[in-house]
Coordinates of C-alpha atoms in Angstrom, one line a residue:
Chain V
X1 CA -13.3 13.1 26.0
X2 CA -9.9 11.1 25.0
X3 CA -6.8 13.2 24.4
X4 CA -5.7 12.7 20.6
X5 CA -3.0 11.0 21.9
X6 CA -4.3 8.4 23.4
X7 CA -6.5 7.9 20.4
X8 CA -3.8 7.9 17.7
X9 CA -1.8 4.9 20.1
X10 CA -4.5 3.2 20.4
X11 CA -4.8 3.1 16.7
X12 CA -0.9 2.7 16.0
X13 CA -0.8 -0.4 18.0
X14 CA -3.5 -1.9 16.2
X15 CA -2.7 -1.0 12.4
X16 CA 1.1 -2.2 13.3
X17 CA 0.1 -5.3 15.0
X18 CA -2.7 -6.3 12.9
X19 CA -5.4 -6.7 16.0
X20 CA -8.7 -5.3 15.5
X21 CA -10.0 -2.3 17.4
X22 CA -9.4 -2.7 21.4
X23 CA -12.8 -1.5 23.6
X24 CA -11.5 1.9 23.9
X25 CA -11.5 2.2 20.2
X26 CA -15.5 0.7 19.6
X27 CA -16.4 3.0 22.5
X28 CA -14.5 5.9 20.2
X29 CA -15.0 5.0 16.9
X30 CA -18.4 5.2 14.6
X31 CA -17.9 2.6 11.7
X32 CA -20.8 3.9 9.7
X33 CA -21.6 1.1 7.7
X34 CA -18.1 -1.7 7.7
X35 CA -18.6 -0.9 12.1
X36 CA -15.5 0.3 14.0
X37 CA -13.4 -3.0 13.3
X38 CA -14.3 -2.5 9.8
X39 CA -13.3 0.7 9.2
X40 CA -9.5 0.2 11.1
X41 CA -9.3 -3.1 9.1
X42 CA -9.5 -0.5 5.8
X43 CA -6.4 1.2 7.8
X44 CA -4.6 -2.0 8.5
X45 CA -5.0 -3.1 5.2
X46 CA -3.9 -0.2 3.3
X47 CA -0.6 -0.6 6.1
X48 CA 0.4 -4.1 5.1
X49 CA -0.4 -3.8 1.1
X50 CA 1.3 -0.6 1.0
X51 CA 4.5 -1.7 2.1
X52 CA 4.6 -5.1 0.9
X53 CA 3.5 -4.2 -2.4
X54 CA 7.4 -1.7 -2.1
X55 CA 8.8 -4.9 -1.0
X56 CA 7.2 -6.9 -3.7
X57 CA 8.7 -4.1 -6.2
X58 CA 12.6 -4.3 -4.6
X59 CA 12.7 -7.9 -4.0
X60 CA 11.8 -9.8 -7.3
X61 CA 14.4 -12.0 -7.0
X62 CA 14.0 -13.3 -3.3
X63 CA 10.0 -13.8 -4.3
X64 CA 11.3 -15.7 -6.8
X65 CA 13.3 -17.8 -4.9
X66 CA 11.0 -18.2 -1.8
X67 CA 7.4 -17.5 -3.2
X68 CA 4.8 -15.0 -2.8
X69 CA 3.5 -16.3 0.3
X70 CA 6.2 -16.7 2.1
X71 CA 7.5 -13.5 1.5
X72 CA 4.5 -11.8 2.7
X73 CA 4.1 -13.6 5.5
X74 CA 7.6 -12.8 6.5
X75 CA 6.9 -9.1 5.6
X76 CA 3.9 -9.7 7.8
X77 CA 6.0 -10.1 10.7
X78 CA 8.8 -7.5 9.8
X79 CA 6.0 -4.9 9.7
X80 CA 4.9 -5.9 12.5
X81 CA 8.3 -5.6 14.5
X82 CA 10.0 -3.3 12.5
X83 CA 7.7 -0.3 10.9
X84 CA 8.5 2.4 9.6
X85 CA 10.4 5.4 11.0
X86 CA 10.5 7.7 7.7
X87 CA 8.0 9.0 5.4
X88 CA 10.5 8.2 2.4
X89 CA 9.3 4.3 1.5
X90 CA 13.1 4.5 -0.4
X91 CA 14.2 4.0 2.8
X92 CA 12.8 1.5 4.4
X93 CA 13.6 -2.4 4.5
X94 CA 17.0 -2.1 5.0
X95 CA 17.5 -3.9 7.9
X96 CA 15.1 -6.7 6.5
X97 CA 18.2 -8.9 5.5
X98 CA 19.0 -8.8 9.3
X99 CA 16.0 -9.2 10.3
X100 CA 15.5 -12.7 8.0
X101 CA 18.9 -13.9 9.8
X102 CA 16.7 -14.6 13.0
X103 CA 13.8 -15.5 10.8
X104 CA 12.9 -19.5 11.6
X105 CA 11.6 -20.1 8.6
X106 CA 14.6 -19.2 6.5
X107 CA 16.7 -21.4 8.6
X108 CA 16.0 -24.3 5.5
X109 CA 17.2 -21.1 3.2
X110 CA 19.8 -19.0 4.9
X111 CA 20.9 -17.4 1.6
X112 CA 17.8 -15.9 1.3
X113 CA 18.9 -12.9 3.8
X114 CA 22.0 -12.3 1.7
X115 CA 19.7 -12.2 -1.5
X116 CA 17.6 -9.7 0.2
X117 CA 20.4 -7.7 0.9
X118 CA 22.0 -7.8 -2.8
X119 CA 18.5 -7.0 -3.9
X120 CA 17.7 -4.1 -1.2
X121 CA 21.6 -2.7 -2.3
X122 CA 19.9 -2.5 -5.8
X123 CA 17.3 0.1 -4.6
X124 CA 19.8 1.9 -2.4
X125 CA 22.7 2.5 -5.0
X126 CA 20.1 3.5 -7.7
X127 CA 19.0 6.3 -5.6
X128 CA 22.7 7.6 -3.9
X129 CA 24.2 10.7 -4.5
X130 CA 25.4 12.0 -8.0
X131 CA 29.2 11.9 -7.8
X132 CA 32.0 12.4 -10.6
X133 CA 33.4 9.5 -12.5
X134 CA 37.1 9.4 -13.4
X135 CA 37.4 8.0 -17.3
X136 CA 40.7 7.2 -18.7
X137 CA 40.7 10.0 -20.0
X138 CA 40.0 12.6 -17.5
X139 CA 42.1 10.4 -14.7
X140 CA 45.3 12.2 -15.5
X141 CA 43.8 16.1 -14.6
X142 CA 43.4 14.6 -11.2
X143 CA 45.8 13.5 -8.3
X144 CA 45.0 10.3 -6.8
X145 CA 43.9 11.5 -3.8
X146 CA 40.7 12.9 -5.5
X147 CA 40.0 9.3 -5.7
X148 CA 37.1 7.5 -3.3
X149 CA 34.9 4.5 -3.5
X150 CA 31.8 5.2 -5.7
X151 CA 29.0 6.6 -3.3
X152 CA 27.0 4.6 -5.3
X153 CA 28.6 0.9 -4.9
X154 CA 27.4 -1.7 -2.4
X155 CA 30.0 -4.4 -1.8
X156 CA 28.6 -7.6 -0.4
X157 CA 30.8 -10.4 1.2
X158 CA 28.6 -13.7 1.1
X159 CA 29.2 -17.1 2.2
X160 CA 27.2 -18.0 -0.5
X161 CA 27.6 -18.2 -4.5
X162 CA 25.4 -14.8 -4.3
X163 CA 25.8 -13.6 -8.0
X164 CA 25.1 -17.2 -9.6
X165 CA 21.7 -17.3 -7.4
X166 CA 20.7 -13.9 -8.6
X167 CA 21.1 -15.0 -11.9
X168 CA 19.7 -18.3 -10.8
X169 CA 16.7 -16.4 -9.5
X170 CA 16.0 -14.0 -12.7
X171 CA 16.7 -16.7 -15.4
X172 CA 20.2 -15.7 -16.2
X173 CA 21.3 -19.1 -14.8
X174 CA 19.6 -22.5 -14.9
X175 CA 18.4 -23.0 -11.4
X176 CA 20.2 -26.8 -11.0
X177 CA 23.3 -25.4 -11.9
X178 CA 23.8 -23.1 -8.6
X179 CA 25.3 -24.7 -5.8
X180 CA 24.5 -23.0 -3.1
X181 CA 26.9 -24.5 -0.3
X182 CA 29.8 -24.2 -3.2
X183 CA 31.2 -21.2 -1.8
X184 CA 31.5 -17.6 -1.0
X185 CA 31.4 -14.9 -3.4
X186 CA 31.8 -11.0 -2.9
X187 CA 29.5 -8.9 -5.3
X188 CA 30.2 -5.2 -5.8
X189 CA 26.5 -3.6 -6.6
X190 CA 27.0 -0.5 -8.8
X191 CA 25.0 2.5 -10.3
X192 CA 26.8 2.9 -13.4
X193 CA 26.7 6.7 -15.1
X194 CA 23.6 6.0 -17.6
X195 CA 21.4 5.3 -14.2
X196 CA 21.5 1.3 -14.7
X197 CA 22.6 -1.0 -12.0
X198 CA 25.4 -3.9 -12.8
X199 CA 26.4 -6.4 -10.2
X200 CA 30.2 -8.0 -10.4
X201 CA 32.2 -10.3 -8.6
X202 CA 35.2 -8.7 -7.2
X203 CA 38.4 -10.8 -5.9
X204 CA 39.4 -10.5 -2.5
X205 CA 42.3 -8.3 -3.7
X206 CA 39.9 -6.4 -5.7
X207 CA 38.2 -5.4 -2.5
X208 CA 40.9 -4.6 -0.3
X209 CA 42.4 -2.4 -2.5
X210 CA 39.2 -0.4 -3.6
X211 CA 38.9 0.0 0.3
X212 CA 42.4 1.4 0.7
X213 CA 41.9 3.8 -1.9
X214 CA 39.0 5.2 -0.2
X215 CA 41.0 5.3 3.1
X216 CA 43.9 6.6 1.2
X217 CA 46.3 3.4 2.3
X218 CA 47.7 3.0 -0.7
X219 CA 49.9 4.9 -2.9
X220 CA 49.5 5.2 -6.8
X221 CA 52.8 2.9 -7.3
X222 CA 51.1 0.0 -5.3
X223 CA 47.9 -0.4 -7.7
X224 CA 48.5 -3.1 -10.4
X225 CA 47.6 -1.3 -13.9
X226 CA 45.2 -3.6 -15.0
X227 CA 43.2 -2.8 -11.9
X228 CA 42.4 0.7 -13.0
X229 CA 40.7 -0.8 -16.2
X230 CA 38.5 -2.4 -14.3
X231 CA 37.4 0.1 -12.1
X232 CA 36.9 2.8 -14.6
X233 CA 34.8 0.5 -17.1
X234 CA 33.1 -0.7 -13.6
X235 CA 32.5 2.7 -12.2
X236 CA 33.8 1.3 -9.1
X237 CA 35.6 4.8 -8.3
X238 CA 34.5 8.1 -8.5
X239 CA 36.7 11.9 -7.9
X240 CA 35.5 12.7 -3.7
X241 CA 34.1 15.9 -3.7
Chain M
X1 CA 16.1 26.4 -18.6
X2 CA 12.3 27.2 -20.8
X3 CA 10.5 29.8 -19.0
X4 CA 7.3 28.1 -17.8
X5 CA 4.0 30.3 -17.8
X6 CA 2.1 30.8 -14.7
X7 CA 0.0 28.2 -13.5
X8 CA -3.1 30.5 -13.5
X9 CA -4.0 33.2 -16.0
X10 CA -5.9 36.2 -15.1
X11 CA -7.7 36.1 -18.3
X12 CA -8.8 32.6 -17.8
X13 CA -7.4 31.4 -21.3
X14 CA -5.2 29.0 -19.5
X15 CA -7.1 26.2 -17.9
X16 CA -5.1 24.5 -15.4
X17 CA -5.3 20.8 -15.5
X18 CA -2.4 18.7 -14.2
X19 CA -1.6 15.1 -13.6
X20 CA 0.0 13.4 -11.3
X21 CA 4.1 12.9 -11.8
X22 CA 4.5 9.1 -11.8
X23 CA 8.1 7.0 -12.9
X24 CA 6.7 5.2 -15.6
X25 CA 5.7 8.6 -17.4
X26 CA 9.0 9.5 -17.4
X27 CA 10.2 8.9 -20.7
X28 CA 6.9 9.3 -22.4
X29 CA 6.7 13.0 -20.8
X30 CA 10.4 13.7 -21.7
X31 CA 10.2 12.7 -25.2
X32 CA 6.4 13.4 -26.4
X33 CA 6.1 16.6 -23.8
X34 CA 2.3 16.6 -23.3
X35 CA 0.4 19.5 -23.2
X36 CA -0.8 19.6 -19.5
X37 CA -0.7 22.7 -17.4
X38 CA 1.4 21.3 -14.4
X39 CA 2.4 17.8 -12.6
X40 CA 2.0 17.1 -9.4
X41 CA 5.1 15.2 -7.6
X42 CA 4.9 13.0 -4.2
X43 CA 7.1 15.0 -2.4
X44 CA 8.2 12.0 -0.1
X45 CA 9.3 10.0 -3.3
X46 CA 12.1 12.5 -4.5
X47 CA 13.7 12.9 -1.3
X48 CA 16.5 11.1 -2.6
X49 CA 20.3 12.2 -2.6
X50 CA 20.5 11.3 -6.5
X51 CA 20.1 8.8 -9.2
X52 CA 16.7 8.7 -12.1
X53 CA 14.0 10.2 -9.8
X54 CA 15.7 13.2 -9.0
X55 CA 17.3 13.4 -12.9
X56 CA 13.7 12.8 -14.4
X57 CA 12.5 15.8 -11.9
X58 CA 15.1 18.5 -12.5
X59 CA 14.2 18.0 -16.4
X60 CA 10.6 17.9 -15.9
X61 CA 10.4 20.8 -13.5
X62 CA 12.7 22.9 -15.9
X63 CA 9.9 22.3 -18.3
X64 CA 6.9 22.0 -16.5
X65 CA 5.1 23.7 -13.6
X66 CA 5.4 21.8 -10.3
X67 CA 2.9 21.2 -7.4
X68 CA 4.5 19.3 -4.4
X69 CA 1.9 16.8 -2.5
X70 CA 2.9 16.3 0.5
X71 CA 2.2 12.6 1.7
X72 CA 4.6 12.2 5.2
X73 CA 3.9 15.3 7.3
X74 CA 1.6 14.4 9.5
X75 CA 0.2 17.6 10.5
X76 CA -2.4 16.1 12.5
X77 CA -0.2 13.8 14.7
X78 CA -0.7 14.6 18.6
X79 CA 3.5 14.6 18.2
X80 CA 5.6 17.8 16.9
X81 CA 6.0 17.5 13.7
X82 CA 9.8 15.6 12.1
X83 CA 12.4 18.2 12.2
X84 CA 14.5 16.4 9.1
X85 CA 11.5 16.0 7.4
X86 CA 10.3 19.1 7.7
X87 CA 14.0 20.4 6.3
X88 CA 14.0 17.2 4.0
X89 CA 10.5 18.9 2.5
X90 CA 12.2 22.8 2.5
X91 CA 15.1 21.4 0.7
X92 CA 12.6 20.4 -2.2
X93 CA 10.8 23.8 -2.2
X94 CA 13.9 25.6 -2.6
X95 CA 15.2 23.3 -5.0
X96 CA 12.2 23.0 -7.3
X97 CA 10.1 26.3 -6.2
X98 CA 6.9 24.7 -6.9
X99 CA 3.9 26.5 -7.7
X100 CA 1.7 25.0 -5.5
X101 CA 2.7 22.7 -1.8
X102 CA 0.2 20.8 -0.4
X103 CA -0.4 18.2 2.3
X104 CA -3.5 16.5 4.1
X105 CA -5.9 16.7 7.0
X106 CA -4.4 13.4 8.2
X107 CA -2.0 11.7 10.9
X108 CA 0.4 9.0 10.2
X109 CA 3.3 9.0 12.6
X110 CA 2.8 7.8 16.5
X111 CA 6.0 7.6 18.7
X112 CA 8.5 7.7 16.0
X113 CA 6.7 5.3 14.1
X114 CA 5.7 6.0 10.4
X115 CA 2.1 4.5 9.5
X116 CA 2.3 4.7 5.6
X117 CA -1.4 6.0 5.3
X118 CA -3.6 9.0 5.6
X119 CA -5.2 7.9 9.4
X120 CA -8.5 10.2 10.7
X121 CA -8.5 12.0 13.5
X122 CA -11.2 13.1 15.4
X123 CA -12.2 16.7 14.9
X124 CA -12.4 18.1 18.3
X125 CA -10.8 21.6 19.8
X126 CA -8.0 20.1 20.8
X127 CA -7.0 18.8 17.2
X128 CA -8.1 22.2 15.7
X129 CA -5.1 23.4 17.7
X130 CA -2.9 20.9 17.0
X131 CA -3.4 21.2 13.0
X132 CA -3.3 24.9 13.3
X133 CA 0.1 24.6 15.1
X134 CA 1.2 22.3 12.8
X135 CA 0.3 23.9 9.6
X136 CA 1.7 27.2 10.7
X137 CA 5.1 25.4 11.6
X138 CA 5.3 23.8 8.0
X139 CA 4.6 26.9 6.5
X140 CA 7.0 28.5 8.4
X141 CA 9.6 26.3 7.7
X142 CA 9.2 25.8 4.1
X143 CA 8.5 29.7 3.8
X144 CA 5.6 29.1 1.4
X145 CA 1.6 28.6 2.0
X146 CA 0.4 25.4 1.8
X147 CA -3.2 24.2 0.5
X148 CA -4.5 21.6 3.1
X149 CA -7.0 18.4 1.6
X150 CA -9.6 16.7 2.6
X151 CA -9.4 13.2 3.7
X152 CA -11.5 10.2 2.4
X153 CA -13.4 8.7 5.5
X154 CA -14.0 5.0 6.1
X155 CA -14.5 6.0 10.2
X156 CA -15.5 8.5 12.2
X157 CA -15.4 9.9 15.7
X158 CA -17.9 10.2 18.5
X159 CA -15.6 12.9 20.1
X160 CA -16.0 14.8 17.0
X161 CA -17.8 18.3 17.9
X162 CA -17.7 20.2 14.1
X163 CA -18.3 18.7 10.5
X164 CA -15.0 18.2 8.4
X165 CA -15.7 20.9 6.2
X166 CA -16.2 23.2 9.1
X167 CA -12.9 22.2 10.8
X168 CA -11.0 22.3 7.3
X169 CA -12.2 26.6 7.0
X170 CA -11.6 26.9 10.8
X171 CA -7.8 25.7 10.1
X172 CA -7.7 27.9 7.0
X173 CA -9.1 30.7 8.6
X174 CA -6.2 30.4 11.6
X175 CA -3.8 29.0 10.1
X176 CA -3.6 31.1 6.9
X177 CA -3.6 28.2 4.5
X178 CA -5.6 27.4 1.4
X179 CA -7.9 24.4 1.0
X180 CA -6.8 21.7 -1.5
X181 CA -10.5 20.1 -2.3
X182 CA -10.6 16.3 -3.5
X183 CA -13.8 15.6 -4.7
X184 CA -13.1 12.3 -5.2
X185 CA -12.4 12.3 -1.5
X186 CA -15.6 13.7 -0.9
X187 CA -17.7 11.4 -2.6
X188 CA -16.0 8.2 -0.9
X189 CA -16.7 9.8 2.1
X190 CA -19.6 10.4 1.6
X191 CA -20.8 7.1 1.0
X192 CA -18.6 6.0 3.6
X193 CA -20.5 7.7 6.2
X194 CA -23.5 8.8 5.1
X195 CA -23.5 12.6 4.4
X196 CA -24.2 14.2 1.4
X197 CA -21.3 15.3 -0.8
X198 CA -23.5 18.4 -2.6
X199 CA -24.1 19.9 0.4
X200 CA -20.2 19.5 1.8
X201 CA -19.4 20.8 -1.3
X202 CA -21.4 24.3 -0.8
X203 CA -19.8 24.9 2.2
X204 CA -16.3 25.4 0.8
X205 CA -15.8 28.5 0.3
X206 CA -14.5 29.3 -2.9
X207 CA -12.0 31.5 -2.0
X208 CA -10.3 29.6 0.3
X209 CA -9.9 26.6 -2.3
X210 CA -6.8 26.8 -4.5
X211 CA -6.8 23.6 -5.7
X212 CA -8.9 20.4 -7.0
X213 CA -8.4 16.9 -7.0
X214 CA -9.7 14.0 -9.0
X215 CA -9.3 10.8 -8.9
X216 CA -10.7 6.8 -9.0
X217 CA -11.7 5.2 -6.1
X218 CA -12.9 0.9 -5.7
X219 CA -15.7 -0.4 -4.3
X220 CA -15.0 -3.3 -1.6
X221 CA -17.3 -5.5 0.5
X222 CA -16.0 -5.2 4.1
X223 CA -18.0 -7.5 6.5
X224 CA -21.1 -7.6 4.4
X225 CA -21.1 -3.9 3.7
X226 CA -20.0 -1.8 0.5
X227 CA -17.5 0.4 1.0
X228 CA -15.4 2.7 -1.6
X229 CA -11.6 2.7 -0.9
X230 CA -9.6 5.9 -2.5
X231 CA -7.4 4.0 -4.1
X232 CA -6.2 6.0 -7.1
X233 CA -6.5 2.6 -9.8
X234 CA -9.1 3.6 -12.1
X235 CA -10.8 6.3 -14.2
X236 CA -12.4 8.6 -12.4
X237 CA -16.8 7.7 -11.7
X238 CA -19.7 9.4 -13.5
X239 CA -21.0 11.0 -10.2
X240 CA -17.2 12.6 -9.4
X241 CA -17.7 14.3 -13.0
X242 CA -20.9 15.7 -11.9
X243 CA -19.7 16.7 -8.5
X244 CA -17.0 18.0 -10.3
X245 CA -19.2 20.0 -13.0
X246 CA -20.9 21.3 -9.8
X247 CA -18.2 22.6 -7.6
X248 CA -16.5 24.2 -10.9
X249 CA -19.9 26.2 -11.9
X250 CA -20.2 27.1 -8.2
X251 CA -16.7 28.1 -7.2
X252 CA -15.3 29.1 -10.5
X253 CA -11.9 27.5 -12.3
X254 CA -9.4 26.1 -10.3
X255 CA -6.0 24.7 -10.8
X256 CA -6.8 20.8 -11.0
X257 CA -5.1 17.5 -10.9
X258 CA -5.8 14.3 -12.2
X259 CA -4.4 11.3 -9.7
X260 CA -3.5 8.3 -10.5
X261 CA -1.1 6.3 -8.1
X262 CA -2.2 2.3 -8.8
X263 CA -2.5 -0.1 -12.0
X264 CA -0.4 3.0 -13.5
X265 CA -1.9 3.3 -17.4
X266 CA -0.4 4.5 -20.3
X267 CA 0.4 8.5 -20.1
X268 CA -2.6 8.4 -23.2
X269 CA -5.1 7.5 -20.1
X270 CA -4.0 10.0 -18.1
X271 CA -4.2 13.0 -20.2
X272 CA -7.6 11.3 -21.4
X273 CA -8.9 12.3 -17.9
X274 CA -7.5 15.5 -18.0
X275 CA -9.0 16.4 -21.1
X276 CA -12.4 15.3 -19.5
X277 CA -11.7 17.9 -16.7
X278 CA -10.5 20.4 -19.0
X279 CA -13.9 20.2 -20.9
X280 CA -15.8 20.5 -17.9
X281 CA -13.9 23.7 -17.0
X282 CA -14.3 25.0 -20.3
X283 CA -17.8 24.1 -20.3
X284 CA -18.4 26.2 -17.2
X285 CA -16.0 29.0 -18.8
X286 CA -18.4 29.0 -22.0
X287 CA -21.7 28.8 -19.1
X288 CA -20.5 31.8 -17.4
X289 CA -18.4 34.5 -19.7
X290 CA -20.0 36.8 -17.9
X291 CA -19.6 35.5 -14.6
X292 CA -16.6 36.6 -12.3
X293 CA -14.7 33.0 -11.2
X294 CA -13.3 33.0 -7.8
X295 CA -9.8 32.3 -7.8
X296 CA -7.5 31.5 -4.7

């Protein structure tokens, strides 16, 4: 009689590469009436359409840009090479951007991995911790060493015009009018307090000194008052626990 | 916070029928606040750090009774079970103190690797002790008892030495868990594989069950052969109803859920179902006033 072991990898290797049942599993398996490749095929199925069907959810923009079938035959071959490691489906995909930067086929589209990752930081920042907002009218009952980078901000440094194709992508922009070789763009992704999600472009200074803030780099003197307008209405900073 | 009655009521005037907890209910449940007995919450899907999910729950559960489904465990994985998942899970329990946890006679994680389904495994002595093991260390860690469900088959195993039902009891008995019975799962399987669903269903004992499911299922053609796939997109079949009717005039009321994970409908759908489940109970309440009901 097989250890369970050996069953269940024998199973895991074919469900997360796709193959149909190896000899050992026939021998092992009664199909009833689909036959032993039939019933792990049900198995393999419910795998792929499972996960792509999160991906499909999280990544409207990139489908848009790319199509349905080439995004799940890319999927295809992240699931493949990359499953799962956590129960929690929130979780995975993250490293799909990176995984798209070795991807052949998106060498004709190499924003695409960027536009996965502005559209994965979208899922992420939605579901990141609850944290304290300073307004303008609470700042002064704190010191400014309270202050940290929202815990639910993504920033993104692109080489490519990365907001104007998301807009490009969900109709915002007309899709001639997006060059995508005209530059880099850095996009702050943000949960704002009412739960929605708001994507800016932030300046290079913008960045830097949101960063030194959260390192504490900067003193209070050094931060240009208009900046703090923008970061309140853009919850960009939040009081550190 | 409201305080929220108990799921089950001694003098059976409460007839608990729950659906399942799904995001695009959330503002029709906050604002309308149905009349439903409990929802049931993927427990996987709220472990989150923060943000609408986890805002939507701490309203509903203040308002609601809460039954966590389990979908990520794995008890019947040949590997211990995930340490951070199993505190992930506790977390929830302690946060939300469900009324009922549950999770399934399944396996999906092999070397680290997470499968995303409900796999078979064969039901052998050496799996009895694996499950056993692994219930026990859940139930340990979360510091509640768990109900256990039965899988929907498309497969089985030649290694297998005891029918499903039989190894679902055996794990109960040992284990000290209750028996979360999914007749919807039962009837796919049965088609799957040949059995007959009546007669699984009269060998659950009725003490042991302390929970139903129900639930649509599709029918596909694999290879020239029909074959029903649980997938939770559509009402709920005629013959699950009767099996349903069934195991409720033979075991008595039980706590029972209405799933629905796929092709989401409108809230309206949802409670439709559970007002067909709540007449069957009822039914079998009005069949058998007389009648002592077995309940877990």
């Amino acid at each position: 009689m097989p250890d369970l072991k050996d069953i269940q990898n024998e199973m895991a290797e074919s469900i997360i590469g796709g193959r149909a049942a190896s000899d050992f599993l026939t021998s092992e398996i009664i199909g009833d009436g689909a036959g032993p490749s039939g019933g792990l095929q049900i198995h393999i199925n419910n795998y792929q359409s499972t996960l792509s069907n999160h991906f499909s959810v999280i990544l409207p923009v990139t489908a848009a840009f790319v199509g349905d079938v080439f995004l799940r035959t890319s999927l295809k071959h992240y699931l493949r090479d990359e499953p799962p490691s956590k129960p929690q489906l929130s979780e995975y995909g993250g490293n799909f951007s990176e995984y798209l930067k070795n991807y052949k086929a998106c060498e004709t589209v190499p924003f695409i991995s960027d536009l996965v990752r502005l559209e994965w930081s979208i899922n992420k920042v939605l579901n990141a911790p609850e944290q304290m907002y300073p307004t303008p009218e609470t700042w002064p009952t704190f010191n400014f060493s309270d202050l940290r980078l929202s815990t639910a901000i993504e920033i993104i440094a692109s080489d490519y015009p990365l907001l104007s194709l998301w807009m490009a992508g969900n109709g915002q922009l007309p899709a001639e009018s997006v060059n995508p070789n005209s530059g880099g763009q850095i996009i702050a992704v943000v949960r704002t307090q009412d739960n929605g999600v708001e994507l800016y472009s932030l300046t290079q200074e913008e960045r830097s000194l949101l960063k030194r803030i959260d390192n504490k780099t900067v003193s209070e003197s050094e931060i240009p008052t208009d900046f703090w307008q923008t970061a309140f209405t853009r919850s960009l900073l939040s009081i550190r626990n | 916070m409201t305080n929220i009655p108990p799921l089950l009521s001694s003098d059976f005037k409460t007839v608990p029928v729950g659906v399942s907890l799904k995001s695009a209910h959330y503002q029709d449940i906050v604002l309308d606040q149905p009349s439903v007995a409990f929802f049931e919450a993927h427990a996987e899907n709220y472990m989150v750090a923060g943000g609408a999910h986890r805002r939507y729950l701490d309203h509903i559960a203040a308002n609601y009774p809460l039954s966590l489904h389990g979908v990520g465990m794995s008890l019947g994985s040949a590997e211990r079970l995930d340490r951070d998942h199993l505190e992930r899970f506790k977390v929830l329990v302690d946060t939300y103190k469900p009324v009922l946890v549950s999770e399934h006679l399944a396996w999906s994680v092999n070397n680290g690797r997470y499968l995303n389904d409900l796999l078979p495994l064969p039901y052998t002595k050496e799996s009895l002790l694996i499950v056993v093991d692994n219930v026990k260390q859940m139930q340990d860690a979360i510091g509640q008892g768990i109900l256990l469900e039965n899988p929907s088959s498309y497969m089985s195993f030649k290694s297998s030495i005891m029918q499903e039902v039989d190894f679902l009891c055996e794990v109960a008995d040992q284990a000290k868990c209750g028996l979360l019975l999914d007749v919807n799962n039962v009837y796919v399987s049965a088609c799957n594989l040949g059995f007959d669903a009546k007669t699984y269903l009269d060998a659950m004992p009725a003490g042991l069950v302390g929970e139903i499911h129900l639930a649509g299922h599709a029918e596909r053609n694999i290879d020239g052969a029909s074959v029903l796939i649980d997938d939770h997109g559509s009402v709920i079949c005629d013959d699950v109803w009767d099996l349903y009717a069934y195991v409720i005039n033979r075991i008595g009321v039980k706590p029972t859920l209405v799933e629905w994970d796929n092709d989401i409908p409108s809230l309206s759908i949802l409670m439709g179902e559970a007002n067909k489940a709540l007449s069957v109970m009822e039914q079998a309440l009005a069949d058998h006033q007389t009648k002592s009901f077995a309940y877990a």
